[in-house]
JSON list of C-alpha atoms in Angstrom, two decimals:
[
{"chain": "Z", "resi": 1, "resn": "UNK", "atom": "CA", "xyz": [24.86, 6.74, 0.76]},
{"chain": "Z", "resi": 2, "resn": "UNK", "atom": "CA", "xyz": [22.39, 8.05, -1.82]},
{"chain": "Z", "resi": 3, "resn": "UNK", "atom": "CA", "xyz": [23.97, 5.81, -4.47]},
{"chain": "Z", "resi": 4, "resn": "UNK", "atom": "CA", "xyz": [23.84, 2.79, -2.14]},
{"chain": "Z", "resi": 5, "resn": "UNK", "atom": "CA", "xyz": [20.13, 3.38, -1.45]},
{"chain": "Z", "resi": 6, "resn": "UNK", "atom": "CA", "xyz": [19.46, 3.64, -5.18]},
{"chain": "Z", "resi": 7, "resn": "UNK", "atom": "CA", "xyz": [21.38, 0.42, -5.83]},
{"chain": "Z", "resi": 8, "resn": "UNK", "atom": "CA", "xyz": [19.47, -1.46, -3.10]},
{"chain": "Z", "resi": 9, "resn": "UNK", "atom": "CA", "xyz": [16.13, -0.07, -4.29]},
{"chain": "Z", "resi": 10, "resn": "UNK", "atom": "CA", "xyz": [16.97, -1.07, -7.88]},
{"chain": "Z", "resi": 11, "resn": "UNK", "atom": "CA", "xyz": [17.79, -4.61, -6.76]},
{"chain": "Z", "resi": 12, "resn": "UNK", "atom": "CA", "xyz": [14.65, -4.94, -4.64]},
{"chain": "Z", "resi": 13, "resn": "UNK", "atom": "CA", "xyz": [12.37, -3.64, -7.39]},
{"chain": "Z", "resi": 14, "resn": "UNK", "atom": "CA", "xyz": [14.23, -5.51, -10.14]},
{"chain": "Z", "resi": 15, "resn": "UNK", "atom": "CA", "xyz": [12.02, -7.27, -12.72]},
{"chain": "Z", "resi": 16, "resn": "UNK", "atom": "CA", "xyz": [14.10, -10.41, -12.12]},
{"chain": "Z", "resi": 17, "resn": "UNK", "atom": "CA", "xyz": [12.22, -13.15, -10.27]},
{"chain": "Z", "resi": 18, "resn": "UNK", "atom": "CA", "xyz": [14.44, -12.67, -7.24]},
{"chain": "Z", "resi": 19, "resn": "UNK", "atom": "CA", "xyz": [17.47, -10.79, -6.00]},
{"chain": "Z", "resi": 20, "resn": "UNK", "atom": "CA", "xyz": [20.22, -12.89, -4.48]},
{"chain": "Z", "resi": 21, "resn": "UNK", "atom": "CA", "xyz": [21.88, -12.02, -1.21]},
{"chain": "Z", "resi": 22, "resn": "UNK", "atom": "CA", "xyz": [25.16, -11.97, -3.13]},
{"chain": "Z", "resi": 23, "resn": "UNK", "atom": "CA", "xyz": [23.83, -9.17, -5.37]},
{"chain": "Z", "resi": 24, "resn": "UNK", "atom": "CA", "xyz": [22.93, -7.18, -2.27]},
{"chain": "Z", "resi": 25, "resn": "UNK", "atom": "CA", "xyz": [26.38, -7.80, -0.71]},
{"chain": "Z", "resi": 26, "resn": "UNK", "atom": "CA", "xyz": [28.01, -6.69, -3.98]},
{"chain": "Z", "resi": 27, "resn": "UNK", "atom": "CA", "xyz": [25.92, -3.50, -3.98]},
{"chain": "Z", "resi": 28, "resn": "UNK", "atom": "CA", "xyz": [27.15, -2.70, -0.47]},
{"chain": "Z", "resi": 29, "resn": "UNK", "atom": "CA", "xyz": [30.76, -3.59, -1.29]},
{"chain": "Z", "resi": 30, "resn": "UNK", "atom": "CA", "xyz": [30.70, -0.97, -4.04]},
{"chain": "Z", "resi": 31, "resn": "UNK", "atom": "CA", "xyz": [30.13, 1.73, -1.38]},
{"chain": "Z", "resi": 32, "resn": "UNK", "atom": "CA", "xyz": [31.85, 0.47, 1.76]},
{"chain": "Z", "resi": 33, "resn": "UNK", "atom": "CA", "xyz": [34.64, -1.83, 2.80]},
{"chain": "Z", "resi": 34, "resn": "UNK", "atom": "CA", "xyz": [33.10, -5.09, 4.02]},
{"chain": "Z", "resi": 35, "resn": "UNK", "atom": "CA", "xyz": [34.46, -7.62, 6.47]},
{"chain": "Z", "resi": 36, "resn": "UNK", "atom": "CA", "xyz": [32.86, -10.90, 7.62]},
{"chain": "Z", "resi": 37, "resn": "UNK", "atom": "CA", "xyz": [30.96, -9.16, 10.45]},
{"chain": "Z", "resi": 38, "resn": "UNK", "atom": "CA", "xyz": [29.42, -6.56, 8.12]},
{"chain": "Z", "resi": 39, "resn": "UNK", "atom": "CA", "xyz": [28.47, -9.23, 5.57]},
{"chain": "Z", "resi": 40, "resn": "UNK", "atom": "CA", "xyz": [26.78, -11.22, 8.33]},
{"chain": "Z", "resi": 41, "resn": "UNK", "atom": "CA", "xyz": [24.97, -8.07, 9.52]},
{"chain": "Z", "resi": 42, "resn": "UNK", "atom": "CA", "xyz": [23.72, -7.42, 5.97]},
{"chain": "Z", "resi": 43, "resn": "UNK", "atom": "CA", "xyz": [22.49, -11.00, 5.59]},
{"chain": "Z", "resi": 44, "resn": "UNK", "atom": "CA", "xyz": [20.70, -10.97, 8.95]},
{"chain": "Z", "resi": 45, "resn": "UNK", "atom": "CA", "xyz": [19.18, -7.56, 8.20]},
{"chain": "Z", "resi": 46, "resn": "UNK", "atom": "CA", "xyz": [17.77, -8.78, 4.88]},
{"chain": "Z", "resi": 47, "resn": "UNK", "atom": "CA", "xyz": [16.47, -11.95, 6.58]},
{"chain": "Z", "resi": 48, "resn": "UNK", "atom": "CA", "xyz": [14.74, -9.86, 9.27]},
{"chain": "Z", "resi": 49, "resn": "UNK", "atom": "CA", "xyz": [13.12, -7.59, 6.67]},
{"chain": "Z", "resi": 50, "resn": "UNK", "atom": "CA", "xyz": [11.82, -10.64, 4.78]},
{"chain": "Z", "resi": 51, "resn": "UNK", "atom": "CA", "xyz": [10.76, -12.52, 7.93]},
{"chain": "Z", "resi": 52, "resn": "UNK", "atom": "CA", "xyz": [7.39, -10.75, 8.11]},
{"chain": "Z", "resi": 53, "resn": "UNK", "atom": "CA", "xyz": [6.35, -12.68, 5.00]},
{"chain": "Z", "resi": 54, "resn": "UNK", "atom": "CA", "xyz": [6.80, -15.99, 6.84]},
{"chain": "Z", "resi": 55, "resn": "UNK", "atom": "CA", "xyz": [3.70, -17.12, 8.78]},
{"chain": "Z", "resi": 56, "resn": "UNK", "atom": "CA", "xyz": [4.21, -17.68, 12.47]},
{"chain": "Z", "resi": 57, "resn": "UNK", "atom": "CA", "xyz": [3.76, -16.06, 15.86]},
{"chain": "Z", "resi": 58, "resn": "UNK", "atom": "CA", "xyz": [7.30, -14.89, 16.61]},
{"chain": "Z", "resi": 59, "resn": "UNK", "atom": "CA", "xyz": [8.68, -11.95, 14.64]},
{"chain": "Z", "resi": 60, "resn": "UNK", "atom": "CA", "xyz": [12.41, -11.52, 14.04]},
{"chain": "Z", "resi": 61, "resn": "UNK", "atom": "CA", "xyz": [13.78, -8.62, 16.06]},
{"chain": "Z", "resi": 62, "resn": "UNK", "atom": "CA", "xyz": [17.47, -7.94, 15.45]},
{"chain": "Z", "resi": 63, "resn": "UNK", "atom": "CA", "xyz": [20.01, -5.60, 17.00]},
{"chain": "Z", "resi": 64, "resn": "UNK", "atom": "CA", "xyz": [23.06, -4.73, 14.91]},
{"chain": "Z", "resi": 65, "resn": "UNK", "atom": "CA", "xyz": [25.55, -3.97, 17.66]},
{"chain": "Z", "resi": 66, "resn": "UNK", "atom": "CA", "xyz": [28.88, -2.24, 17.32]},
{"chain": "Z", "resi": 67, "resn": "UNK", "atom": "CA", "xyz": [30.84, 0.89, 18.11]},
{"chain": "Z", "resi": 68, "resn": "UNK", "atom": "CA", "xyz": [30.14, 4.20, 16.37]},
{"chain": "Z", "resi": 69, "resn": "UNK", "atom": "CA", "xyz": [31.46, 4.21, 12.81]},
{"chain": "Z", "resi": 70, "resn": "UNK", "atom": "CA", "xyz": [31.24, 0.42, 12.38]},
{"chain": "Z", "resi": 71, "resn": "UNK", "atom": "CA", "xyz": [28.76, 0.51, 9.47]},
{"chain": "Z", "resi": 72, "resn": "UNK", "atom": "CA", "xyz": [25.45, -0.04, 11.28]},
{"chain": "Z", "resi": 73, "resn": "UNK", "atom": "CA", "xyz": [23.88, 3.21, 10.12]},
{"chain": "Z", "resi": 74, "resn": "UNK", "atom": "CA", "xyz": [24.97, 2.68, 6.51]},
{"chain": "Z", "resi": 75, "resn": "UNK", "atom": "CA", "xyz": [23.27, -0.72, 6.40]},
{"chain": "Z", "resi": 76, "resn": "UNK", "atom": "CA", "xyz": [20.09, 0.57, 8.03]},
{"chain": "Z", "resi": 77, "resn": "UNK", "atom": "CA", "xyz": [19.91, 3.81, 6.05]},
{"chain": "Z", "resi": 78, "resn": "UNK", "atom": "CA", "xyz": [19.95, 1.80, 2.83]},
{"chain": "Z", "resi": 79, "resn": "UNK", "atom": "CA", "xyz": [16.50, 0.52, 3.85]},
{"chain": "Z", "resi": 80, "resn": "UNK", "atom": "CA", "xyz": [15.00, 4.00, 4.19]},
{"chain": "Z", "resi": 81, "resn": "UNK", "atom": "CA", "xyz": [12.97, 3.88, 0.96]},
{"chain": "Z", "resi": 82, "resn": "UNK", "atom": "CA", "xyz": [12.23, 0.15, 0.88]},
{"chain": "Z", "resi": 83, "resn": "UNK", "atom": "CA", "xyz": [8.45, -0.39, 0.87]},
{"chain": "Z", "resi": 84, "resn": "UNK", "atom": "CA", "xyz": [8.66, -3.33, 3.30]},
{"chain": "Z", "resi": 85, "resn": "UNK", "atom": "CA", "xyz": [10.33, -1.08, 5.87]},
{"chain": "Z", "resi": 86, "resn": "UNK", "atom": "CA", "xyz": [9.18, 1.68, 8.19]},
{"chain": "Z", "resi": 87, "resn": "UNK", "atom": "CA", "xyz": [12.28, 3.76, 8.96]},
{"chain": "Z", "resi": 88, "resn": "UNK", "atom": "CA", "xyz": [12.69, 5.80, 12.16]},
{"chain": "Z", "resi": 89, "resn": "UNK", "atom": "CA", "xyz": [15.72, 7.38, 13.75]},
{"chain": "Z", "resi": 90, "resn": "UNK", "atom": "CA", "xyz": [14.44, 6.61, 17.24]},
{"chain": "Z", "resi": 91, "resn": "UNK", "atom": "CA", "xyz": [11.13, 6.07, 19.08]},
{"chain": "Z", "resi": 92, "resn": "UNK", "atom": "CA", "xyz": [8.90, 7.72, 21.62]},
{"chain": "Z", "resi": 93, "resn": "UNK", "atom": "CA", "xyz": [6.12, 5.87, 23.44]},
{"chain": "Z", "resi": 94, "resn": "UNK", "atom": "CA", "xyz": [3.49, 8.36, 22.30]},
{"chain": "Z", "resi": 95, "resn": "UNK", "atom": "CA", "xyz": [4.61, 7.83, 18.69]},
{"chain": "Z", "resi": 96, "resn": "UNK", "atom": "CA", "xyz": [4.20, 4.06, 18.95]},
{"chain": "Z", "resi": 97, "resn": "UNK", "atom": "CA", "xyz": [0.66, 4.44, 20.28]},
{"chain": "Z", "resi": 98, "resn": "UNK", "atom": "CA", "xyz": [-0.86, 7.90, 20.01]},
{"chain": "Z", "resi": 99, "resn": "UNK", "atom": "CA", "xyz": [-3.98, 9.12, 21.75]},
{"chain": "Z", "resi": 100, "resn": "UNK", "atom": "CA", "xyz": [-4.40, 11.96, 19.25]},
{"chain": "Z", "resi": 101, "resn": "UNK", "atom": "CA", "xyz": [-7.76, 12.10, 17.57]},
{"chain": "Z", "resi": 102, "resn": "UNK", "atom": "CA", "xyz": [-9.13, 14.24, 14.77]},
{"chain": "Z", "resi": 103, "resn": "UNK", "atom": "CA", "xyz": [-12.41, 14.48, 12.86]},
{"chain": "Z", "resi": 104, "resn": "UNK", "atom": "CA", "xyz": [-11.45, 12.17, 9.99]},
{"chain": "Z", "resi": 105, "resn": "UNK", "atom": "CA", "xyz": [-10.44, 9.25, 12.23]},
{"chain": "Z", "resi": 106, "resn": "UNK", "atom": "CA", "xyz": [-6.74, 9.24, 11.22]},
{"chain": "Z", "resi": 107, "resn": "UNK", "atom": "CA", "xyz": [-4.60, 7.32, 13.69]},
{"chain": "Z", "resi": 108, "resn": "UNK", "atom": "CA", "xyz": [-1.02, 8.66, 13.67]},
{"chain": "Z", "resi": 109, "resn": "UNK", "atom": "CA", "xyz": [0.33, 5.75, 15.75]},
{"chain": "Z", "resi": 110, "resn": "UNK", "atom": "CA", "xyz": [3.32, 3.92, 14.33]},
{"chain": "Z", "resi": 111, "resn": "UNK", "atom": "CA", "xyz": [1.70, 0.61, 15.27]},
{"chain": "Z", "resi": 112, "resn": "UNK", "atom": "CA", "xyz": [-1.25, 1.52, 13.04]},
{"chain": "Z", "resi": 113, "resn": "UNK", "atom": "CA", "xyz": [1.07, 1.81, 10.04]},
{"chain": "Z", "resi": 114, "resn": "UNK", "atom": "CA", "xyz": [3.66, -0.97, 10.31]},
{"chain": "Z", "resi": 115, "resn": "UNK", "atom": "CA", "xyz": [1.68, -4.17, 9.95]},
{"chain": "Z", "resi": 116, "resn": "UNK", "atom": "CA", "xyz": [3.66, -6.78, 8.00]},
{"chain": "Z", "resi": 117, "resn": "UNK", "atom": "CA", "xyz": [6.64, -4.45, 7.67]},
{"chain": "Z", "resi": 118, "resn": "UNK", "atom": "CA", "xyz": [10.05, -4.15, 9.27]},
{"chain": "Z", "resi": 119, "resn": "UNK", "atom": "CA", "xyz": [10.52, -1.31, 11.73]},
{"chain": "Z", "resi": 120, "resn": "UNK", "atom": "CA", "xyz": [14.04, -0.02, 11.09]},
{"chain": "Z", "resi": 121, "resn": "UNK", "atom": "CA", "xyz": [15.49, 1.97, 14.00]},
{"chain": "Z", "resi": 122, "resn": "UNK", "atom": "CA", "xyz": [18.65, 3.79, 13.03]},
{"chain": "Z", "resi": 123, "resn": "UNK", "atom": "CA", "xyz": [19.82, 4.37, 16.61]},
{"chain": "Z", "resi": 124, "resn": "UNK", "atom": "CA", "xyz": [18.34, 2.33, 19.47]},
{"chain": "Z", "resi": 125, "resn": "UNK", "atom": "CA", "xyz": [21.08, 3.78, 21.69]},
{"chain": "Z", "resi": 126, "resn": "UNK", "atom": "CA", "xyz": [19.01, 7.00, 21.83]},
{"chain": "Z", "resi": 127, "resn": "UNK", "atom": "CA", "xyz": [16.19, 5.00, 23.43]},
{"chain": "Z", "resi": 128, "resn": "UNK", "atom": "CA", "xyz": [18.57, 3.52, 25.99]},
{"chain": "Z", "resi": 129, "resn": "UNK", "atom": "CA", "xyz": [19.62, 7.06, 26.95]},
{"chain": "Z", "resi": 130, "resn": "UNK", "atom": "CA", "xyz": [16.06, 8.24, 27.65]},
{"chain": "Z", "resi": 131, "resn": "UNK", "atom": "CA", "xyz": [14.89, 8.73, 31.22]},
{"chain": "Z", "resi": 132, "resn": "UNK", "atom": "CA", "xyz": [13.99, 5.45, 32.93]},
{"chain": "Z", "resi": 133, "resn": "UNK", "atom": "CA", "xyz": [10.21, 6.02, 32.94]},
{"chain": "Z", "resi": 134, "resn": "UNK", "atom": "CA", "xyz": [10.07, 6.91, 29.24]},
{"chain": "Z", "resi": 135, "resn": "UNK", "atom": "CA", "xyz": [12.37, 4.02, 28.27]},
{"chain": "Z", "resi": 136, "resn": "UNK", "atom": "CA", "xyz": [10.27, 1.55, 30.27]},
{"chain": "Z", "resi": 137, "resn": "UNK", "atom": "CA", "xyz": [7.07, 2.78, 28.60]},
{"chain": "Z", "resi": 138, "resn": "UNK", "atom": "CA", "xyz": [8.61, 2.14, 25.16]},
{"chain": "Z", "resi": 139, "resn": "UNK", "atom": "CA", "xyz": [9.83, -1.31, 26.25]},
{"chain": "Z", "resi": 140, "resn": "UNK", "atom": "CA", "xyz": [6.39, -2.16, 27.65]},
{"chain": "Z", "resi": 141, "resn": "UNK", "atom": "CA", "xyz": [4.65, -1.30, 24.39]},
{"chain": "Z", "resi": 142, "resn": "UNK", "atom": "CA", "xyz": [7.25, -3.25, 22.40]},
{"chain": "Z", "resi": 143, "resn": "UNK", "atom": "CA", "xyz": [6.86, -6.31, 24.68]},
{"chain": "Z", "resi": 144, "resn": "UNK", "atom": "CA", "xyz": [3.12, -6.29, 24.02]},
{"chain": "Z", "resi": 145, "resn": "UNK", "atom": "CA", "xyz": [3.71, -5.85, 20.29]},
{"chain": "Z", "resi": 146, "resn": "UNK", "atom": "CA", "xyz": [6.15, -8.76, 20.25]},
{"chain": "Z", "resi": 147, "resn": "UNK", "atom": "CA", "xyz": [3.50, -10.93, 21.90]},
{"chain": "Z", "resi": 148, "resn": "UNK", "atom": "CA", "xyz": [1.14, -10.00, 19.06]},
{"chain": "Z", "resi": 149, "resn": "UNK", "atom": "CA", "xyz": [-1.05, -7.31, 20.58]},
{"chain": "Z", "resi": 150, "resn": "UNK", "atom": "CA", "xyz": [-0.52, -3.85, 22.05]},
{"chain": "Z", "resi": 151, "resn": "UNK", "atom": "CA", "xyz": [-3.12, -1.62, 23.63]},
{"chain": "Z", "resi": 152, "resn": "UNK", "atom": "CA", "xyz": [-3.35, 1.62, 25.54]},
{"chain": "Z", "resi": 153, "resn": "UNK", "atom": "CA", "xyz": [-6.15, 3.66, 27.07]},
{"chain": "Z", "resi": 154, "resn": "UNK", "atom": "CA", "xyz": [-5.88, 7.46, 27.03]},
{"chain": "Z", "resi": 155, "resn": "UNK", "atom": "CA", "xyz": [-7.46, 10.10, 29.26]},
{"chain": "Z", "resi": 156, "resn": "UNK", "atom": "CA", "xyz": [-9.17, 11.74, 26.28]},
{"chain": "Z", "resi": 157, "resn": "UNK", "atom": "CA", "xyz": [-11.43, 8.72, 25.77]},
{"chain": "Z", "resi": 158, "resn": "UNK", "atom": "CA", "xyz": [-9.30, 7.12, 23.07]},
{"chain": "Z", "resi": 159, "resn": "UNK", "atom": "CA", "xyz": [-8.57, 3.42, 23.35]},
{"chain": "Z", "resi": 160, "resn": "UNK", "atom": "CA", "xyz": [-6.04, 1.95, 20.93]},
{"chain": "Z", "resi": 161, "resn": "UNK", "atom": "CA", "xyz": [-5.58, -1.75, 20.33]},
{"chain": "Z", "resi": 162, "resn": "UNK", "atom": "CA", "xyz": [-3.39, -3.26, 17.62]},
{"chain": "Z", "resi": 163, "resn": "UNK", "atom": "CA", "xyz": [-2.77, -6.75, 16.34]},
{"chain": "Z", "resi": 164, "resn": "UNK", "atom": "CA", "xyz": [0.97, -6.68, 15.71]},
{"chain": "Z", "resi": 165, "resn": "UNK", "atom": "CA", "xyz": [3.03, -8.52, 13.14]},
{"chain": "Z", "resi": 166, "resn": "UNK", "atom": "CA", "xyz": [6.26, -6.73, 12.30]},
{"chain": "Z", "resi": 167, "resn": "UNK", "atom": "CA", "xyz": [9.97, -7.32, 12.51]},
{"chain": "Z", "resi": 168, "resn": "UNK", "atom": "CA", "xyz": [12.55, -4.89, 13.86]},
{"chain": "Z", "resi": 169, "resn": "UNK", "atom": "CA", "xyz": [16.12, -4.18, 12.84]},
{"chain": "Z", "resi": 170, "resn": "UNK", "atom": "CA", "xyz": [17.86, -1.67, 15.09]},
{"chain": "Z", "resi": 171, "resn": "UNK", "atom": "CA", "xyz": [21.36, -0.28, 15.29]},
{"chain": "Z", "resi": 172, "resn": "UNK", "atom": "CA", "xyz": [22.81, 0.07, 18.77]},
{"chain": "Z", "resi": 173, "resn": "UNK", "atom": "CA", "xyz": [26.20, 0.65, 20.34]},
{"chain": "Z", "resi": 174, "resn": "UNK", "atom": "CA", "xyz": [27.79, -1.69, 22.88]},
{"chain": "Z", "resi": 175, "resn": "UNK", "atom": "CA", "xyz": [26.00, 0.39, 25.54]},
{"chain": "Z", "resi": 176, "resn": "UNK", "atom": "CA", "xyz": [23.16, -2.12, 25.26]},
{"chain": "Z", "resi": 177, "resn": "UNK", "atom": "CA", "xyz": [25.25, -4.65, 27.20]},
{"chain": "Z", "resi": 178, "resn": "UNK", "atom": "CA", "xyz": [25.04, -2.44, 30.31]},
{"chain": "Z", "resi": 179, "resn": "UNK", "atom": "CA", "xyz": [21.22, -2.57, 30.30]},
{"chain": "Z", "resi": 180, "resn": "UNK", "atom": "CA", "xyz": [19.53, -5.51, 31.96]},
{"chain": "Z", "resi": 181, "resn": "UNK", "atom": "CA", "xyz": [16.14, -4.74, 30.41]}
]
């Protein structure tokens, strides 16, 4: 996986005027056996990462769905060091929007740091397995973010409001089909 990440990073930061999708597919095929579904997942992942550079109100949010061991994590982990991506294994509501405050004004919220980037979630299935209340809080924040703005008021006097423009690519097992939300 380390070699794949280096190959992807080298292609993305190549001095060439552009990197073709075929070059990216070839980099992956050097490290894993690809079938049509995995090639399509790679193409859609790259498109979602690049979609934040396209003006418009609706971000591209993509789930790569499949059973464990199907290649989702390999594709997503290759994006870990890509500057257009913000990589996370999973999410918590208080990480998306944090009420923490310190003297220098630093906002540790994920939404404060991912403008015009792609949020890469290695395992969205972990979010689906969270208790209902916690899962719904995450979904609520993400719904607001998808609509372009997310905000939250905290009991410590902090009020956070974010203009949101980011894409998401998340890996998830077939468990997602049993969730109506």
